[in-house]
Short mmCIF file of C-alpha atoms in Angstrom, two decimals:
data_model
loop_
_atom_site.label_atom_id
_atom_site.label_comp_id
_atom_site.label_asym_id
_atom_site.label_seq_id
_atom_site.Cartn_x
_atom_site.Cartn_y
_atom_site.Cartn_z
CA MET J 1 -75.05 262.07 -115.90
CA SER J 2 -72.60 259.38 -114.85
CA CYS J 3 -73.70 257.06 -117.65
CA MET J 4 -73.36 259.81 -120.25
CA LEU J 5 -69.92 260.71 -118.95
CA THR J 6 -68.82 257.09 -119.03
CA TYR J 7 -70.08 256.52 -122.58
CA ALA J 8 -68.66 259.71 -124.02
CA ILE J 9 -65.25 259.57 -122.39
CA ARG J 10 -64.70 255.95 -123.29
CA ASN J 11 -64.74 257.16 -126.88
CA LEU J 12 -62.08 259.81 -126.37
CA PRO J 13 -58.67 259.25 -128.00
CA ALA J 14 -56.88 256.56 -126.04
CA SER J 15 -54.29 257.83 -123.59
CA SER J 16 -52.57 254.56 -122.81
CA ALA J 17 -49.58 255.98 -124.64
CA TRP J 18 -48.83 257.93 -121.46
CA ALA J 19 -46.96 254.92 -120.21
CA ALA J 20 -44.78 254.71 -123.28
CA ARG J 21 -44.00 258.43 -123.35
CA GLY J 22 -43.91 259.07 -119.62
CA PHE J 23 -42.96 256.04 -117.59
CA VAL J 24 -39.32 255.91 -118.61
CA ARG J 25 -38.53 259.46 -119.73
CA PRO J 26 -38.82 261.20 -116.38
CA LEU J 27 -36.43 258.66 -114.90
CA SER J 28 -33.76 259.54 -117.41
CA CYS J 29 -34.34 263.28 -117.73
CA SER J 30 -34.28 264.21 -114.04
CA LEU J 31 -31.36 266.52 -113.35
CA PRO J 32 -28.85 265.89 -110.56
CA LEU J 33 -29.51 267.87 -107.39
CA GLN J 34 -26.25 269.77 -107.71
CA ALA J 35 -26.91 270.89 -111.27
CA ALA J 36 -28.90 274.11 -110.94
CA VAL J 37 -29.73 275.19 -114.50
CA GLN J 38 -29.97 278.85 -115.47
CA PRO J 39 -33.69 279.64 -115.73
CA LYS J 40 -35.26 280.78 -118.96
CA SER J 41 -36.01 284.47 -119.36
CA LYS J 42 -39.76 285.06 -119.36
CA LYS J 43 -42.03 287.85 -118.20
CA THR J 44 -42.60 288.12 -114.47
CA LEU J 45 -46.10 287.66 -113.07
CA ALA J 46 -45.80 290.67 -110.75
CA LYS J 47 -48.82 292.98 -110.79
CA ASN J 48 -48.88 296.73 -110.36
CA GLY J 49 -50.16 297.76 -106.96
CA VAL J 50 -49.99 294.23 -105.53
CA LYS J 51 -47.34 293.25 -103.01
CA ASN J 52 -45.00 290.47 -104.01
CA VAL J 53 -45.36 287.55 -101.60
CA VAL J 54 -42.44 285.16 -101.38
CA VAL J 55 -41.68 281.75 -99.94
CA VAL J 56 -38.52 282.09 -97.91
CA GLU J 57 -38.32 278.44 -96.87
CA GLY J 58 -40.44 275.35 -96.46
CA VAL J 59 -39.91 272.16 -94.49
CA ARG J 60 -41.71 269.02 -93.45
CA ILE J 61 -41.01 266.26 -91.01
CA PRO J 62 -40.75 262.84 -92.68
CA PHE J 63 -44.11 261.52 -93.87
CA LEU J 64 -44.71 258.13 -92.23
CA GLN J 65 -47.30 255.44 -92.71
CA SER J 66 -49.92 255.67 -89.99
CA GLY J 67 -49.45 253.27 -87.11
CA THR J 68 -45.66 253.51 -87.20
CA THR J 69 -43.20 255.77 -85.34
CA TYR J 70 -45.58 258.69 -84.77
CA ALA J 71 -48.40 256.49 -83.46
CA ASP J 72 -48.16 257.66 -79.82
CA LEU J 73 -48.05 261.39 -80.60
CA MET J 74 -50.74 264.02 -81.14
CA PRO J 75 -51.28 266.26 -84.18
CA HIS J 76 -49.85 269.33 -82.45
CA ASP J 77 -46.66 267.35 -81.71
CA LEU J 78 -46.09 266.87 -85.43
CA ALA J 79 -46.95 270.49 -86.20
CA ARG J 80 -44.62 271.67 -83.44
CA ALA J 81 -41.79 269.60 -84.89
CA ALA J 82 -42.33 271.10 -88.34
CA LEU J 83 -42.40 274.63 -86.89
CA GLN J 84 -39.21 273.99 -84.93
CA GLY J 85 -37.60 272.62 -88.08
CA LEU J 86 -38.54 275.80 -89.91
CA LEU J 87 -37.14 277.96 -87.12
CA ASN J 88 -33.89 275.98 -87.03
CA ARG J 89 -33.41 276.19 -90.76
CA THR J 90 -34.22 279.89 -91.16
CA SER J 91 -33.16 281.32 -87.78
CA VAL J 92 -36.07 283.72 -88.14
CA PRO J 93 -36.65 285.61 -84.88
CA ARG J 94 -39.85 284.31 -83.33
CA ASP J 95 -41.12 287.78 -82.54
CA VAL J 96 -40.87 288.81 -86.21
CA VAL J 97 -43.67 286.41 -87.17
CA ASP J 98 -46.96 288.33 -87.31
CA TYR J 99 -49.37 285.43 -87.71
CA ILE J 100 -49.55 281.64 -87.94
CA VAL J 101 -52.12 279.67 -89.97
CA TYR J 102 -52.32 275.89 -89.92
CA GLY J 103 -54.54 273.37 -91.64
CA THR J 104 -55.87 270.08 -90.35
CA VAL J 105 -58.62 267.68 -91.44
CA ILE J 106 -59.18 265.08 -88.71
CA GLN J 107 -59.38 267.35 -85.69
CA GLU J 108 -58.24 266.33 -82.25
CA VAL J 109 -60.89 267.75 -79.90
CA LYS J 110 -58.33 268.57 -77.20
CA THR J 111 -56.46 270.89 -79.56
CA SER J 112 -59.19 272.24 -81.82
CA ASN J 113 -57.04 275.27 -82.70
CA VAL J 114 -53.97 273.18 -83.41
CA ALA J 115 -52.16 276.18 -84.91
CA ARG J 116 -52.12 277.96 -81.56
CA GLU J 117 -51.10 274.92 -79.52
CA ALA J 118 -48.29 274.00 -81.93
CA ALA J 119 -47.04 277.59 -82.04
CA LEU J 120 -46.86 277.85 -78.27
CA GLY J 121 -45.13 274.48 -78.10
CA ALA J 122 -42.57 275.55 -80.70
CA GLY J 123 -41.67 278.63 -78.68
CA PHE J 124 -43.40 281.36 -80.65
CA SER J 125 -44.45 284.44 -78.74
CA ASP J 126 -47.77 284.16 -76.94
CA LYS J 127 -48.51 287.54 -78.54
CA THR J 128 -48.51 285.96 -82.03
CA PRO J 129 -52.08 285.11 -83.14
CA ALA J 130 -52.77 281.75 -84.76
CA HIS J 131 -55.79 280.08 -86.25
CA THR J 132 -56.65 276.76 -87.89
CA VAL J 133 -58.34 276.16 -91.24
CA THR J 134 -59.80 273.03 -92.79
CA MET J 135 -60.53 272.31 -96.45
CA ALA J 136 -59.89 268.59 -96.76
CA CYS J 137 -56.77 267.75 -98.78
CA ILE J 138 -56.14 271.39 -99.68
CA SER J 139 -56.11 272.63 -96.09
CA SER J 140 -52.49 273.76 -96.10
CA ASN J 141 -53.08 275.35 -99.51
CA GLN J 142 -55.83 277.34 -97.81
CA ALA J 143 -53.45 278.16 -94.95
CA MET J 144 -50.86 279.47 -97.41
CA THR J 145 -53.29 281.53 -99.47
CA THR J 146 -54.76 282.96 -96.27
CA GLY J 147 -51.24 284.11 -95.43
CA VAL J 148 -50.79 285.49 -98.94
CA GLY J 149 -53.98 287.51 -98.52
CA MET J 150 -52.86 288.91 -95.18
CA ILE J 151 -49.53 290.01 -96.60
CA ALA J 152 -50.96 291.37 -99.85
CA ALA J 153 -53.51 293.40 -97.87
CA GLY J 154 -50.75 294.95 -95.78
CA GLN J 155 -52.00 293.41 -92.53
CA CYS J 156 -48.88 291.31 -92.00
CA ASP J 157 -45.32 291.11 -93.29
CA VAL J 158 -44.40 287.64 -92.03
CA VAL J 159 -46.75 284.64 -91.86
CA VAL J 160 -46.01 281.00 -91.12
CA ALA J 161 -48.42 278.55 -92.76
CA GLY J 162 -48.59 274.78 -92.68
CA GLY J 163 -50.61 271.67 -92.07
CA THR J 164 -50.62 268.62 -89.82
CA GLU J 165 -52.34 265.24 -89.82
CA LEU J 166 -52.15 262.23 -87.54
CA MET J 167 -54.06 259.27 -88.94
CA SER J 168 -52.62 256.91 -86.30
CA ASP J 169 -55.06 258.20 -83.70
CA VAL J 170 -58.35 259.48 -85.06
CA PRO J 171 -61.32 260.38 -82.82
CA ILE J 172 -63.75 257.49 -82.34
CA ARG J 173 -67.02 258.58 -80.79
CA HIS J 174 -69.66 256.89 -78.72
CA SER J 175 -72.94 256.39 -80.54
CA ARG J 176 -75.33 259.32 -80.48
CA LYS J 177 -77.66 257.43 -78.15
CA MET J 178 -74.85 256.90 -75.68
CA ARG J 179 -73.65 260.50 -75.96
CA LYS J 180 -77.15 261.78 -75.30
CA THR J 181 -77.52 259.48 -72.28
CA MET J 182 -74.15 260.51 -70.84
CA LEU J 183 -74.90 264.22 -71.20
CA THR J 184 -78.29 263.78 -69.60
CA LEU J 185 -76.72 261.70 -66.82
CA ASN J 186 -74.35 264.57 -66.12
CA ARG J 187 -77.34 266.79 -65.38
CA ALA J 188 -79.18 264.26 -63.20
CA LYS J 189 -79.44 265.49 -59.62
CA THR J 190 -80.55 262.46 -57.62
CA LEU J 191 -79.39 258.87 -57.43
CA GLY J 192 -82.82 257.73 -58.61
CA GLN J 193 -82.62 259.87 -61.74
CA LYS J 194 -79.16 258.53 -62.51
CA LEU J 195 -80.19 254.89 -62.06
CA ALA J 196 -83.25 255.43 -64.25
CA LEU J 197 -81.07 256.74 -67.06
CA ILE J 198 -78.51 253.96 -66.69
CA SER J 199 -81.30 251.36 -66.87
CA LYS J 200 -82.23 252.60 -70.34
CA ILE J 201 -78.78 251.84 -71.81
CA ARG J 202 -78.94 249.00 -74.33
CA PRO J 203 -76.11 246.94 -75.89
CA ASP J 204 -76.34 248.81 -79.21
CA TYR J 205 -75.52 252.05 -77.37
CA PHE J 206 -71.93 250.80 -77.09
CA ALA J 207 -71.37 250.51 -80.84
CA PRO J 208 -68.75 253.18 -81.67
CA GLU J 209 -68.96 255.67 -84.53
CA LEU J 210 -65.87 255.12 -86.63
CA PRO J 211 -64.56 257.91 -88.89
CA ALA J 212 -64.61 257.20 -92.61
CA VAL J 213 -63.08 258.91 -95.62
CA ALA J 214 -66.52 259.35 -97.12
CA GLU J 215 -68.50 262.24 -98.52
CA PHE J 216 -71.18 263.48 -96.13
CA SER J 217 -73.37 264.59 -99.05
CA THR J 218 -73.18 261.30 -100.97
CA SER J 219 -72.06 258.75 -98.33
CA GLU J 220 -69.57 257.43 -100.88
CA THR J 221 -65.96 256.78 -99.97
CA MET J 222 -63.34 258.59 -101.98
CA GLY J 223 -61.83 255.28 -103.11
CA HIS J 224 -65.17 254.13 -104.49
CA SER J 225 -65.51 257.45 -106.33
CA ALA J 226 -61.99 257.07 -107.72
CA ASP J 227 -62.86 253.62 -109.02
CA ARG J 228 -65.96 254.94 -110.78
CA LEU J 229 -63.96 257.84 -112.22
CA ALA J 230 -61.31 255.49 -113.62
CA ALA J 231 -64.05 253.38 -115.20
CA ALA J 232 -65.72 256.45 -116.71
CA PHE J 233 -62.45 257.50 -118.34
CA ALA J 234 -61.64 253.94 -119.46
CA ILE J 235 -58.44 253.77 -117.42
CA SER J 236 -57.28 250.22 -116.93
CA ARG J 237 -55.87 248.56 -113.84
CA LEU J 238 -52.55 248.17 -115.63
CA GLU J 239 -52.32 251.88 -116.44
CA GLN J 240 -52.99 252.75 -112.82
CA ASP J 241 -50.38 250.30 -111.57
CA GLU J 242 -47.86 251.63 -114.09
CA TYR J 243 -48.40 255.18 -112.92
CA ALA J 244 -48.13 254.19 -109.24
CA LEU J 245 -44.90 252.34 -109.95
CA ARG J 246 -43.60 255.45 -111.72
CA SER J 247 -44.36 257.54 -108.62
CA HIS J 248 -42.53 255.17 -106.27
CA THR J 249 -39.57 254.78 -108.63
CA LEU J 250 -39.13 258.54 -109.04
CA ALA J 251 -39.55 259.17 -105.31
CA LYS J 252 -36.91 256.56 -104.51
CA LYS J 253 -34.51 258.16 -106.96
CA ALA J 254 -35.19 261.62 -105.52
CA GLN J 255 -34.73 260.37 -101.96
CA GLU J 256 -31.46 258.60 -102.72
CA GLY J 257 -30.25 261.56 -104.79
CA GLY J 258 -30.70 264.01 -101.93
CA MET J 259 -33.38 266.00 -103.72
CA LEU J 260 -35.95 265.93 -100.92
CA VAL J 261 -34.21 268.72 -99.03
CA ASP J 262 -37.47 269.94 -97.48
CA VAL J 263 -37.41 266.96 -95.09
CA VAL J 264 -36.07 267.82 -91.62
CA PRO J 265 -35.17 265.15 -89.03
CA PHE J 266 -37.50 264.64 -86.08
CA LYS J 267 -36.39 263.12 -82.79
CA VAL J 268 -39.53 261.31 -81.67
CA PRO J 269 -39.80 261.38 -77.86
CA GLY J 270 -38.76 258.01 -76.47
CA LYS J 271 -37.93 256.69 -79.92
CA GLU J 272 -35.39 257.10 -82.69
CA THR J 273 -34.74 260.14 -84.85
CA VAL J 274 -36.74 259.87 -88.07
CA THR J 275 -34.92 261.18 -91.12
CA LYS J 276 -36.84 260.02 -94.19
CA ASP J 277 -40.26 259.05 -95.53
CA ASN J 278 -41.08 255.38 -95.00
CA GLY J 279 -43.78 254.77 -97.61
CA ILE J 280 -41.56 254.76 -100.70
CA ARG J 281 -41.56 251.15 -101.88
CA PRO J 282 -40.94 250.49 -105.57
CA SER J 283 -42.39 247.09 -106.38
CA SER J 284 -43.12 245.34 -109.66
CA LEU J 285 -46.18 245.24 -111.87
CA GLU J 286 -46.38 241.52 -111.20
CA GLN J 287 -46.56 241.99 -107.43
CA MET J 288 -48.94 244.95 -107.72
CA GLY J 289 -51.20 242.93 -109.97
CA LYS J 290 -51.75 240.33 -107.24
CA LEU J 291 -53.60 242.76 -104.97
CA LYS J 292 -57.37 242.65 -104.87
CA PRO J 293 -59.60 245.70 -105.45
CA ALA J 294 -60.01 247.76 -102.30
CA PHE J 295 -63.36 249.45 -102.89
CA VAL J 296 -65.42 248.12 -105.82
CA LYS J 297 -65.32 244.35 -105.40
CA PRO J 298 -64.57 242.12 -107.17
CA TYR J 299 -64.11 243.99 -110.46
CA GLY J 300 -62.74 247.37 -109.39
CA THR J 301 -59.32 248.66 -110.43
CA VAL J 302 -58.33 250.78 -107.41
CA THR J 303 -56.08 248.84 -105.03
CA PRO J 304 -53.79 249.66 -102.10
CA ALA J 305 -50.87 249.69 -104.55
CA ASN J 306 -52.26 252.46 -106.75
CA SER J 307 -53.77 254.56 -103.94
CA SER J 308 -52.17 256.99 -101.51
CA PHE J 309 -51.83 255.48 -98.04
CA LEU J 310 -52.92 256.81 -94.64
CA THR J 311 -50.08 259.02 -93.49
CA ASP J 312 -48.88 260.96 -90.46
CA GLY J 313 -46.93 264.16 -91.04
CA ALA J 314 -46.70 267.94 -90.88
CA SER J 315 -45.28 270.76 -92.97
CA ALA J 316 -44.56 274.48 -92.60
CA VAL J 317 -43.57 277.37 -94.88
CA LEU J 318 -42.28 280.85 -94.10
CA LEU J 319 -44.03 283.54 -96.15
CA MET J 320 -43.03 287.19 -96.31
CA SER J 321 -43.52 290.29 -98.35
CA GLU J 322 -40.55 290.60 -100.68
CA GLU J 323 -39.47 293.85 -99.06
CA LYS J 324 -39.48 292.31 -95.58
CA ALA J 325 -37.55 289.23 -96.70
CA LEU J 326 -34.83 291.33 -98.27
CA ALA J 327 -34.70 293.68 -95.30
CA LEU J 328 -34.11 290.69 -93.03
CA GLY J 329 -31.35 289.42 -95.31
CA TYR J 330 -33.17 286.40 -96.78
CA LYS J 331 -32.92 285.10 -100.34
CA PRO J 332 -36.45 283.89 -101.16
CA LYS J 333 -37.02 280.67 -103.06
CA ALA J 334 -40.08 281.68 -105.06
CA TYR J 335 -42.98 284.07 -105.50
CA LEU J 336 -46.50 282.83 -104.83
CA ARG J 337 -48.58 284.21 -107.69
CA ASP J 338 -52.14 283.68 -108.90
CA PHE J 339 -54.29 281.01 -107.31
CA VAL J 340 -57.87 279.76 -107.61
CA TYR J 341 -60.27 277.51 -105.75
CA VAL J 342 -62.98 275.59 -107.58
CA SER J 343 -65.95 273.40 -106.71
CA GLN J 344 -67.98 270.95 -108.76
CA ASP J 345 -70.37 268.00 -108.43
CA PRO J 346 -69.18 265.87 -105.48
CA LYS J 347 -70.83 262.76 -106.88
CA ASP J 348 -69.39 262.32 -110.36
CA GLN J 349 -66.60 264.92 -110.39
CA LEU J 350 -65.28 264.62 -106.85
CA LEU J 351 -61.63 264.28 -107.88
CA LEU J 352 -61.50 266.50 -110.96
CA GLY J 353 -60.45 269.70 -109.17
CA PRO J 354 -57.15 270.08 -111.10
CA THR J 355 -58.98 269.87 -114.43
CA TYR J 356 -61.26 272.75 -113.47
CA ALA J 357 -58.67 274.86 -111.63
CA THR J 358 -55.79 274.69 -114.11
CA PRO J 359 -57.26 276.67 -117.03
CA LYS J 360 -58.67 279.29 -114.66
CA VAL J 361 -55.36 280.01 -112.96
CA LEU J 362 -53.49 280.08 -116.28
CA GLU J 363 -55.98 282.57 -117.70
CA LYS J 364 -55.63 284.80 -114.64
CA ALA J 365 -51.88 284.92 -115.21
CA GLY J 366 -52.00 285.16 -119.00
CA LEU J 367 -50.11 281.89 -119.43
CA THR J 368 -50.59 278.66 -121.35
CA MET J 369 -49.63 275.11 -120.45
CA ALA J 370 -46.56 275.47 -122.64
CA ASP J 371 -45.27 278.26 -120.37
CA VAL J 372 -45.23 276.02 -117.30
CA ASP J 373 -41.91 274.35 -116.56
CA VAL J 374 -42.83 272.27 -113.51
CA PHE J 375 -46.07 270.56 -112.53
CA GLU J 376 -46.75 269.30 -109.00
CA PHE J 377 -50.18 267.65 -108.69
CA HIS J 378 -51.51 265.83 -105.66
CA GLU J 379 -51.81 262.10 -106.30
CA ALA J 380 -54.78 260.81 -104.32
CA PHE J 381 -55.11 257.77 -106.61
CA ALA J 382 -53.33 256.81 -109.80
CA GLY J 383 -56.73 256.59 -111.51
CA GLN J 384 -57.58 260.11 -110.35
CA ILE J 385 -54.38 261.53 -111.84
CA LEU J 386 -54.87 259.73 -115.16
CA ALA J 387 -58.53 260.77 -115.30
CA ASN J 388 -57.53 264.40 -114.82
CA LEU J 389 -54.86 264.16 -117.51
CA LYS J 390 -57.42 262.68 -119.88
CA ALA J 391 -60.07 265.28 -119.06
CA MET J 392 -57.60 268.13 -119.49
CA ASP J 393 -56.71 266.82 -122.92
CA SER J 394 -60.33 266.53 -124.09
CA ASP J 395 -62.12 269.18 -126.14
CA TRP J 396 -65.35 267.26 -125.59
CA PHE J 397 -65.04 267.39 -121.81
CA ALA J 398 -64.09 271.07 -121.89
CA GLN J 399 -67.09 271.95 -124.04
CA ASN J 400 -69.73 269.74 -122.41
CA TYR J 401 -68.78 269.95 -118.74
CA MET J 402 -66.65 273.04 -118.29
CA GLY J 403 -68.35 275.42 -120.70
CA ARG J 404 -65.07 276.12 -122.44
CA LYS J 405 -64.35 276.34 -126.14
CA SER J 406 -61.37 274.01 -126.07
CA LYS J 407 -59.17 271.89 -123.85
CA VAL J 408 -56.36 273.29 -121.76
CA GLY J 409 -54.12 270.31 -122.61
CA ALA J 410 -52.43 267.67 -120.47
CA PRO J 411 -49.08 268.34 -118.78
CA PRO J 412 -46.16 266.51 -120.41
CA LEU J 413 -45.03 263.77 -118.04
CA GLU J 414 -41.38 264.77 -118.30
CA LYS J 415 -42.39 267.89 -116.33
CA PHE J 416 -44.90 266.15 -114.06
CA ASN J 417 -44.23 265.01 -110.46
CA THR J 418 -40.72 263.96 -111.35
CA TRP J 419 -39.64 263.62 -107.71
CA GLY J 420 -42.55 261.35 -106.84
CA GLY J 421 -45.91 262.29 -105.38
CA SER J 422 -48.49 261.50 -102.76
CA LEU J 423 -48.78 257.88 -103.92
CA SER J 424 -45.22 257.26 -102.82
CA LEU J 425 -44.18 260.08 -100.49
CA GLY J 426 -47.40 259.85 -98.51
CA HIS J 427 -50.38 262.11 -97.98
CA PRO J 428 -51.02 263.58 -94.53
CA PHE J 429 -54.25 265.26 -95.67
CA ALA J 430 -53.59 268.79 -94.42
CA ALA J 431 -49.81 268.81 -94.94
CA THR J 432 -49.54 267.93 -98.64
CA GLY J 433 -50.16 271.41 -100.06
CA CYS J 434 -46.99 272.87 -98.55
CA ARG J 435 -44.99 269.93 -99.87
CA LEU J 436 -46.27 270.59 -103.38
CA VAL J 437 -45.32 274.27 -103.28
CA ILE J 438 -41.83 273.86 -101.87
CA THR J 439 -41.10 270.93 -104.20
CA ALA J 440 -42.16 273.06 -107.16
CA ALA J 441 -39.80 275.81 -105.99
CA HIS J 442 -36.89 273.40 -105.58
CA ARG J 443 -37.51 271.78 -108.95
CA LEU J 444 -37.67 275.15 -110.70
CA LYS J 445 -34.23 276.01 -109.37
CA LYS J 446 -32.69 272.63 -110.20
CA GLU J 447 -34.27 272.32 -113.64
CA GLY J 448 -33.87 275.90 -114.81
CA GLY J 449 -37.56 276.74 -115.01
CA GLN J 450 -39.48 279.86 -114.10
CA TYR J 451 -43.12 278.87 -113.60
CA GLY J 452 -44.50 275.98 -111.58
CA LEU J 453 -48.13 274.90 -111.37
CA VAL J 454 -49.44 273.26 -108.19
CA ALA J 455 -52.87 271.61 -108.26
CA ALA J 456 -54.93 269.31 -106.05
CA CYS J 457 -58.37 267.81 -105.62
CA ALA J 458 -60.20 267.70 -102.31
CA ALA J 459 -63.24 266.16 -100.67
CA GLY J 460 -66.50 267.91 -101.36
CA GLY J 461 -65.72 268.14 -105.07
CA GLN J 462 -63.33 271.04 -104.50
CA GLY J 463 -59.95 271.85 -105.97
CA HIS J 464 -57.10 274.32 -106.04
CA ALA J 465 -54.36 275.54 -108.34
CA MET J 466 -51.55 278.01 -107.77
CA LEU J 467 -48.70 279.41 -109.85
CA VAL J 468 -45.24 279.52 -108.32
CA GLU J 469 -42.57 281.72 -109.91
CA LEU J 470 -38.87 281.12 -109.26
CA TYR J 471 -37.19 283.98 -107.45
CA PRO J 472 -34.48 285.55 -109.66
CA GLN J 473 -31.17 283.81 -109.10
#
């Protein structure tokens, strides 16, 4: 299958023109933060008999490279900071919140239900239930849509959703042999039994089990899969570096222009107050070209420069039914409309979730790509983004792999991730989804659009897409 995909897609129309039409244009067409444009008048996506669910506000603490300022904290510390930032910005009474849902990927065993621990730490009522979800890089998307379901079903009026990830301190386990010995030793009753067990310990028992960003079903790392995907779609190293440079350049402009208003400051205990993301580093194609392949050596094209980096961070959004938000005196930012989750082959289509999810969510809403004003896609790797754009613009791929009559079409880059993306802003696995949604809402307001499309891939060959509609101004 992989060989057929590689052969066929290499013969698709070349997409290297993306650089010419997209690398410069978004830099010049981004609107100033202060210039909120009057949105276009289109139909609303409201449905009869279905409650309108709105995003009242969304925040995140600064996303930092792992091993930096957050290194001595725990995941619930980051989540607590995001929740406190949300409370400070909205002044929502804590006892009004009916439920809290949080996502996380690399779980800290001491706080397995990190949603509950973070909520208690942030001062929410101990009567407010909270649970934790995990769905790889779309964990906070799952947290949000869980909240949407609760509100739409009439079970709740106010839900806080979010995600947290701390890659600076991931669980490292003893080997299984050592774990088994230690558990058995705990049950030993006599000194003789204990000494007998200890005598069986061998040097290899002490080899730790290190976590890896690899698929359990295929044992392949995501970076290796991204490299194969880029090769299958004939995406060059230069194209990937150009796209990564675009992401960093746009993120830097957005940061300096005050557009990243979802970021709230975080006073790290015993350290300084962190106020901005620290992974935004525009470089040059010359410097990026000097880096060696990170996964497929020596001829791969995925490098540290065109990949998202390990990141610590947390995010939170306040969701309400429209009626409740208005009753409490809030002006919502956006409606959360149709959404879908998809799954496909984790071996050869691990990172193609947006390609599969986008046409499905558009069909549910009765929209086309031309109706969408803002696109916010998760950038795991530059090659992954470019492969998705190429697949979305291919009739052949749609017909042979998706069972569709025709392509959905690629998003125009002047509407695509124009405030940067995960390559530059960072990617705390479970926190990115909330960032995508709130950024889409902010961009819709500033750029005068009505519909935003959020999409992301995830481990396991899964994916997600959601439509965000600007709340009437």
